Amino acid sequence: MPDRGGGPTGPRIRVGRPSRRVRTLLATLGVLAVLGMAFTMFAGFWTDWLWYRSVKYSSVFTTTLWTKIGLFFVFGLLMAVAVGLNIWLAHRLRPPLSAMSMEQQSLDRYRMGIAPYKKWLLLGIAALVGLIAGASAAGQWRTWLMWVNGVPFHQKDPQFHLDVSFYAFDLPWYRFLLGFGFAATILSVIAAALTHYLYGGLRVTSPGARATAAATGHLSVLLGIFVTLKAVAYWLDRYGLAVKSSDFKATDNWTGLRYVDANAYLPAKTILFCIAVICALLFFATLWRRTWQLPVIGFGLMVLSAILIGGLYPAIVQKFQVQPNEQAKEAPYVQKNLKATREAYGIDDTEVSEYSGTSTTKDKTKLRDDAENVAGIRLMDPNVVGPTFQQLQQVRNYYGFPSNLAVDRYKTKDGKIQDTVIGLRELNLNGVPKHNWINDHFRYTHGFGVVAAKGTEADSEGRPVFTEYDLPSKGDLGAYQQRVYYGEKTTTYSIVGGPQEEIDYSDDSGEKTTRYTGKSGVNLANPLNRAAYAVSFGEPQILYSGAIGEGSRILYNRTPKERVEAVAPWLTIDGVTYPAVVDGRIQWIVDAYTTTNGYPYASRTTLGDTTTDSLTAANNQRVVAQQNQVNYIRNSVKATVDAYTGEVKLYQWDTKDPVLKTWMKAFPGTVQPKSDISASLMEHLRYPQDLFKVQRELLTRYHVEDAQTFLSGSEVWQIPDDPTNKSGDPVPPYYLSMKLPGEKSQAFSLTTTMTPNGRDNLSAFMSVNAEPQSGDYGRISILKLPTGKTIDGPKRVQSQFNSEPSIAESISLLQRGDSKVEYGNLLTVPLDGGLLYVEPVYVRGGDLKYPLLRKVLVTYGGSTAFENTLDEALNKVFGANGSTEPPDQGTGTTKPPATGNPTVQQALDDAQKAFDAGQEALKKGDWQAYGQAQKDLEAALKRAEDAQAKAGQGAQGTQGGGAGAGPSATPKPGATAGATTPKPTASPSG
């Protein structure tokens, strides 16, 4: 039908044109606006390229960029061609004449209006849908790279016997293509139908046929393509059942086929596939039959079949076959889920052994000795003593420590391995004396030094025993580069290396300055770079500031997580990074994971929920992709970030992980082989916390390997709430050097406890070997407690601590005034069939802003002690080696035992008073009083020695040479010999 035109035209009104000067000004402003927007877009792209080039991971940037560009243009062009071609075809197939009806006369106005712009309108519509489709496709770059680079798992699913890689790498890409095909077809149908209607090919109210033969054929082919795609969808849905999530009372986030899936949904999908193919052929047949009667009947049959076969039939099977005998019907499929889930999360080799929960050893002395050998009991809780590090080692207000410190292992001077609490003295801009652009970004640029303390000891005042301290730091770690330009608290950019000097540190001789000599960051000597960063950062000073010159470099993306995530966007980052001194440099160690959501039959977990505990909830530390649902996870990469240069290195840790191999194939050269990990770095690697949390959550249900037991739910456990606070969040796992039953030596481990579902007694103790140099690294062990016996769990133990009258009274005394009691980590240690619980107790005094270790709670086999030191508490619990009386409720001191000799007892009392007076003088710095107290102490001990010697001689004469307490058994001044030596009132040492 030719386009109609013409019609009455009114008088032309001449509108005055703007002057030449105004037109020139408007054109200039328009050009400047376009150039400004273009440069803004260019600045973001250019600064990203410069940053990736500076960290030597430009291949990640280029591979990602070209993949996105390729997907954008290919799928954008396909969508534009599909929609544009169908609009053009519908226009070409328009009827030559249209019925003279009111409907067509109304449409004439629209046809006349668009007639002069038909080509531009066609191009505009095609371009718009192409841009939207291209942008959507560009977001699928990960799916494309995994599909094109996928490597086999060499494991097959139990239902279709396809390699797991089909579900992990292929199926997601096929689903994307299917979704794109549906979108293109639907948009083409809509565009073609509107065009046919506009030009008379489709009629709603006009007399005669509702559609021309050409329009019928055109739309039938498009609908036939749609139904063909639906047939493909039905076929892919068959495989999708293996990775489908569903509600199942046996477990949350159940994945895989159940009885109703295998026996109802699977055959239903096959039948629906066949019906859809037949229906599609009927639609294509309209090219010859020119009627929609059969296709419409076929389509209705397909819809009815989908309702009856795809919906009603499975419901009948579930109701009348499964529910009456659910356990028997579901058991084979549950068994498949159990096996797949354990394999997907790396818990299939978990060793579960029975553990009695009670000790049978009568020799308390032996148990006392074993208690010291079975674990390096950590009294310094890294999640409590952060403020103590801050107050004692901050030195300057512009330094700071994280609230949660790290636990690591370092060798002592005698070559032994010591559990160590460690933190970096990082830059804290909130403490800068005067804030301005120069101070914040040029002068205060970095932190300085490591601070470390023994994990198992405290000094006489309850403070950490520092092994690396002061500014500049000194101690056991030797010489290393102490400047910290990259850290967890370093979240702003700095400009270094140019004319402006940086504040390095201050000592007794004054303020020291430095200039950054590393090669990190982006060079700002280039005016283009300065302009790009001025626009990208919204800081115009960068463009013209005189503080920037030759050698100036801008440092940003400075936290370890940011850097690793940027250079490896296909990794999921652990919520906790930690520093280590390695080969003379401070290295941040970052654990990273490869994950997938397509492991058949493996149940899913949400990372953010599973990795939340009382510490992450309080400090907002979670994995980066916290909302990701996954059903396969591996700690496949260990990454390091140099605290001075910012250099990022990725090391292949799991050499068998097919997901990592796929990404290494997509980004060649970015991940270094495991053999490149140096021996010194290997000493500081450990088993990651987030992976352990995911595994322990799964093992609350998947520790059983029998489907019937799993379905009954009788063996379901839970992670107990943290008993040391009232947050209601799960207890965090703890790093601890310990020896499990049957092992010969201690190993650095990550441990946790589990309780029965809804109860507070202990079900199991779980640990994993976290020592990478050990052949047992990653071995998960579960000590399962008997179900017929009530063994106290963490919450009950804490309640016993709090309800013990003498302990409660002592804690009440510690809380006098403005003091506050803080509980440290409640450690659980298996010991000779029983469980030893140890909890440090800190006091934050009224004037003190930091906690000090004051008491240690210990319980074992129903016996509880609350003493000044771990040694004293263990002695009391095991009744060994000079056990003491309960603490004096007034002062918290431990009384010397009664000797039976009034003279000796009086002398020991005088010695205790002299010792206390000396400690008080030492605190005040009164050396004269301290010297007098030492003389009094020596005199009192001499009197006790003489009196005890006389008593011994009398006993020897009376009893015919019996072994008395001779002078050699009497402690000398300053010596420690059991409970006969006066002890300080509060000297908690490990």
Short mmCIF file of N, CA, C and O in Angstrom, two decimals, residues 529-587:
data_model
loop_
_atom_site.label_atom_id
_atom_site.label_comp_id
_atom_site.label_asym_id
_atom_site.label_seq_id
_atom_site.Cartn_x
_atom_site.Cartn_y
_atom_site.Cartn_z
N ASN A 529 47.82 12.24 31.99
CA ASN A 529 47.50 11.43 33.16
C ASN A 529 46.94 12.28 34.29
O ASN A 529 45.98 11.91 34.97
N ARG A 530 47.56 13.46 34.50
CA ARG A 530 47.09 14.34 35.57
C ARG A 530 45.66 14.79 35.30
O ARG A 530 44.82 14.82 36.20
N ALA A 531 45.38 15.15 34.05
CA ALA A 531 44.03 15.59 33.71
C ALA A 531 43.03 14.45 33.89
O ALA A 531 41.92 14.65 34.39
N ALA A 532 43.42 13.25 33.48
CA ALA A 532 42.51 12.11 33.60
C ALA A 532 42.19 11.82 35.06
O ALA A 532 41.03 11.57 35.42
N TYR A 533 43.21 11.87 35.94
CA TYR A 533 42.96 11.60 37.35
C TYR A 533 42.21 12.76 38.02
O TYR A 533 41.43 12.53 38.95
N ALA A 534 42.46 13.98 37.57
CA ALA A 534 41.71 15.12 38.12
C ALA A 534 40.22 14.95 37.85
O ALA A 534 39.39 15.22 38.72
N VAL A 535 39.88 14.46 36.65
CA VAL A 535 38.48 14.24 36.30
C VAL A 535 37.95 12.99 37.00
O VAL A 535 36.86 13.00 37.59
N SER A 536 38.71 11.91 36.95
CA SER A 536 38.24 10.64 37.50
C SER A 536 38.05 10.70 39.01
O SER A 536 37.09 10.14 39.55
N PHE A 537 38.95 11.41 39.74
CA PHE A 537 38.87 11.50 41.19
C PHE A 537 38.11 12.73 41.65
O PHE A 537 37.89 12.90 42.85
N GLY A 538 37.70 13.60 40.72
CA GLY A 538 37.02 14.83 41.10
C GLY A 538 37.90 15.75 41.92
O GLY A 538 37.43 16.46 42.81
N GLU A 539 39.21 15.76 41.64
CA GLU A 539 40.18 16.58 42.36
C GLU A 539 40.91 17.49 41.36
O GLU A 539 41.95 17.11 40.82
N PRO A 540 40.40 18.67 41.07
CA PRO A 540 41.05 19.55 40.08
C PRO A 540 42.46 19.95 40.48
O PRO A 540 43.28 20.28 39.62
N GLN A 541 42.79 19.89 41.81
CA GLN A 541 44.14 20.27 42.24
C GLN A 541 45.20 19.38 41.62
O GLN A 541 46.36 19.81 41.45
N ILE A 542 44.83 18.15 41.30
CA ILE A 542 45.80 17.23 40.70
C ILE A 542 46.34 17.81 39.40
O ILE A 542 47.51 17.60 39.04
N LEU A 543 45.53 18.56 38.70
CA LEU A 543 45.92 19.10 37.40
C LEU A 543 46.95 20.21 37.51
O LEU A 543 47.87 20.30 36.71
N TYR A 544 46.82 21.06 38.55
CA TYR A 544 47.67 22.24 38.58
C TYR A 544 48.52 22.38 39.84
O TYR A 544 49.26 23.36 39.98
N SER A 545 48.47 21.45 40.78
CA SER A 545 49.20 21.60 42.03
C SER A 545 50.71 21.56 41.80
O SER A 545 51.23 20.71 41.08
N GLY A 546 51.43 22.48 42.45
CA GLY A 546 52.89 22.50 42.38
C GLY A 546 53.53 21.41 43.20
O GLY A 546 54.74 21.17 43.07
N ALA A 547 52.74 20.71 44.05
CA ALA A 547 53.29 19.61 44.84
C ALA A 547 53.49 18.36 43.99
O ALA A 547 54.07 17.38 44.46
N ILE A 548 53.00 18.40 42.76
CA ILE A 548 53.16 17.27 41.84
C ILE A 548 54.18 17.65 40.79
O ILE A 548 54.09 18.73 40.18
N GLY A 549 55.15 16.80 40.59
CA GLY A 549 56.19 17.09 39.62
C GLY A 549 56.84 15.82 39.12
O GLY A 549 56.25 14.74 39.16
N GLU A 550 58.07 15.96 38.66
CA GLU A 550 58.79 14.81 38.14
C GLU A 550 58.93 13.74 39.22
O GLU A 550 59.34 14.01 40.33
N GLY A 551 58.56 12.52 38.89
CA GLY A 551 58.66 11.40 39.83
C GLY A 551 57.42 11.17 40.67
O GLY A 551 57.34 10.17 41.40
N SER A 552 56.44 12.07 40.60
CA SER A 552 55.22 11.90 41.40
C SER A 552 54.42 10.70 40.88
O SER A 552 54.24 10.51 39.68
N ARG A 553 53.92 9.91 41.84
CA ARG A 553 53.14 8.73 41.50
C ARG A 553 51.91 8.69 42.40
O ARG A 553 51.99 9.03 43.58
N ILE A 554 50.79 8.31 41.83
CA ILE A 554 49.56 8.23 42.60
C ILE A 554 49.28 6.77 42.95
O ILE A 554 49.31 5.88 42.11
N LEU A 555 49.05 6.53 44.25
CA LEU A 555 48.76 5.20 44.76
C LEU A 555 47.29 5.14 45.14
O LEU A 555 46.81 5.98 45.91
N TYR A 556 46.57 4.15 44.66
CA TYR A 556 45.17 3.96 45.03
C TYR A 556 44.81 2.49 44.86
O TYR A 556 45.65 1.69 44.46
N ASN A 557 43.56 2.14 45.21
CA ASN A 557 43.19 0.71 45.33
C ASN A 557 44.21 0.03 46.24
O ASN A 557 44.89 -0.92 45.85
N ARG A 558 44.27 0.49 47.49
CA ARG A 558 45.41 0.14 48.34
C ARG A 558 45.13 -0.95 49.37
O ARG A 558 46.06 -1.39 50.05
N THR A 559 43.89 -1.38 49.51
CA THR A 559 43.66 -2.49 50.45
C THR A 559 43.96 -3.80 49.73
O THR A 559 43.75 -3.92 48.52
N PRO A 560 44.48 -4.79 50.44
CA PRO A 560 44.82 -6.07 49.79
C PRO A 560 43.64 -6.70 49.06
O PRO A 560 43.80 -7.25 47.96
N LYS A 561 42.45 -6.64 49.65
CA LYS A 561 41.29 -7.25 49.01
C LYS A 561 40.98 -6.56 47.68
O LYS A 561 40.68 -7.22 46.68
N GLU A 562 41.01 -5.23 47.68
CA GLU A 562 40.73 -4.49 46.45
C GLU A 562 41.69 -4.88 45.34
O GLU A 562 41.28 -5.07 44.19
N ARG A 563 42.96 -4.98 45.67
CA ARG A 563 43.96 -5.25 44.65
C ARG A 563 43.81 -6.66 44.08
O ARG A 563 43.86 -6.86 42.86
N VAL A 564 43.60 -7.63 44.94
CA VAL A 564 43.46 -9.01 44.45
C VAL A 564 42.17 -9.16 43.65
O VAL A 564 42.15 -9.80 42.59
N GLU A 565 41.10 -8.56 44.14
CA GLU A 565 39.83 -8.67 43.43
C GLU A 565 39.91 -7.99 42.06
O GLU A 565 39.32 -8.47 41.09
N ALA A 566 40.67 -6.89 41.97
CA ALA A 566 40.79 -6.18 40.70
C ALA A 566 41.59 -6.97 39.67
O ALA A 566 41.21 -7.04 38.50
N VAL A 567 42.70 -7.60 40.09
CA VAL A 567 43.54 -8.32 39.13
C VAL A 567 42.99 -9.72 38.84
O VAL A 567 43.38 -10.34 37.86
N ALA A 568 42.10 -10.20 39.69
CA ALA A 568 41.48 -11.52 39.47
C ALA A 568 39.99 -11.43 39.76
O ALA A 568 39.51 -11.94 40.77
N PRO A 569 39.23 -10.76 38.88
CA PRO A 569 37.79 -10.56 39.16
C PRO A 569 36.98 -11.84 39.15
O PRO A 569 35.79 -11.81 39.47
N TRP A 570 37.59 -12.94 38.81
CA TRP A 570 36.90 -14.23 38.79
C TRP A 570 37.06 -14.98 40.09
O TRP A 570 36.59 -16.11 40.21
N LEU A 571 37.72 -14.38 41.07
CA LEU A 571 37.92 -15.02 42.37
C LEU A 571 36.99 -14.42 43.41
O LEU A 571 36.60 -13.25 43.31
N THR A 572 36.64 -15.21 44.40
CA THR A 572 35.92 -14.74 45.58
C THR A 572 36.92 -14.63 46.72
O THR A 572 37.66 -15.58 46.99
N ILE A 573 36.96 -13.48 47.39
CA ILE A 573 38.01 -13.20 48.35
C ILE A 573 37.54 -13.54 49.76
O ILE A 573 36.41 -13.23 50.15
N ASP A 574 38.43 -14.15 50.56
CA ASP A 574 38.14 -14.43 51.95
C ASP A 574 37.94 -13.13 52.72
O ASP A 574 38.53 -12.10 52.38
N GLY A 575 37.13 -13.18 53.75
CA GLY A 575 36.83 -11.97 54.52
C GLY A 575 37.97 -11.44 55.35
O GLY A 575 37.93 -10.30 55.81
N VAL A 576 39.03 -12.25 55.57
CA VAL A 576 40.12 -11.85 56.45
C VAL A 576 41.44 -11.94 55.68
O VAL A 576 41.76 -12.97 55.09
N THR A 577 42.21 -10.86 55.69
CA THR A 577 43.58 -10.88 55.21
C THR A 577 44.49 -10.66 56.41
O THR A 577 44.08 -10.08 57.41
N TYR A 578 45.72 -11.13 56.31
CA TYR A 578 46.62 -11.00 57.46
C TYR A 578 48.05 -10.74 56.96
O TYR A 578 48.43 -11.19 55.88
N PRO A 579 48.84 -10.01 57.76
CA PRO A 579 50.20 -9.68 57.34
C PRO A 579 51.21 -10.71 57.86
O PRO A 579 50.99 -11.37 58.88
N ALA A 580 52.32 -10.81 57.17
CA ALA A 580 53.43 -11.67 57.61
C ALA A 580 54.73 -11.06 57.12
O ALA A 580 54.77 -10.45 56.04
N VAL A 581 55.78 -11.21 57.91
CA VAL A 581 57.11 -10.76 57.51
C VAL A 581 57.79 -11.92 56.80
O VAL A 581 58.06 -12.97 57.40
N VAL A 582 58.05 -11.74 55.50
CA VAL A 582 58.59 -12.81 54.67
C VAL A 582 59.79 -12.27 53.90
O VAL A 582 59.65 -11.32 53.11
N ASP A 583 60.94 -12.86 54.13
CA ASP A 583 62.16 -12.50 53.38
C ASP A 583 62.41 -10.99 53.39
O ASP A 583 62.69 -10.37 52.35
N GLY A 584 62.29 -10.40 54.56
CA GLY A 584 62.62 -9.00 54.70
C GLY A 584 61.57 -8.03 54.21
O GLY A 584 61.83 -6.82 54.08
N ARG A 585 60.36 -8.51 53.93
CA ARG A 585 59.28 -7.63 53.47
C ARG A 585 57.99 -8.01 54.17
O ARG A 585 57.78 -9.17 54.55
N ILE A 586 57.12 -7.02 54.34
CA ILE A 586 55.78 -7.29 54.88
C ILE A 586 54.88 -7.68 53.72
O ILE A 586 54.72 -6.91 52.76
N GLN A 587 54.30 -8.86 53.80
CA GLN A 587 53.39 -9.33 52.77
C GLN A 587 52.01 -9.55 53.37
O GLN A 587 51.87 -10.19 54.41
#
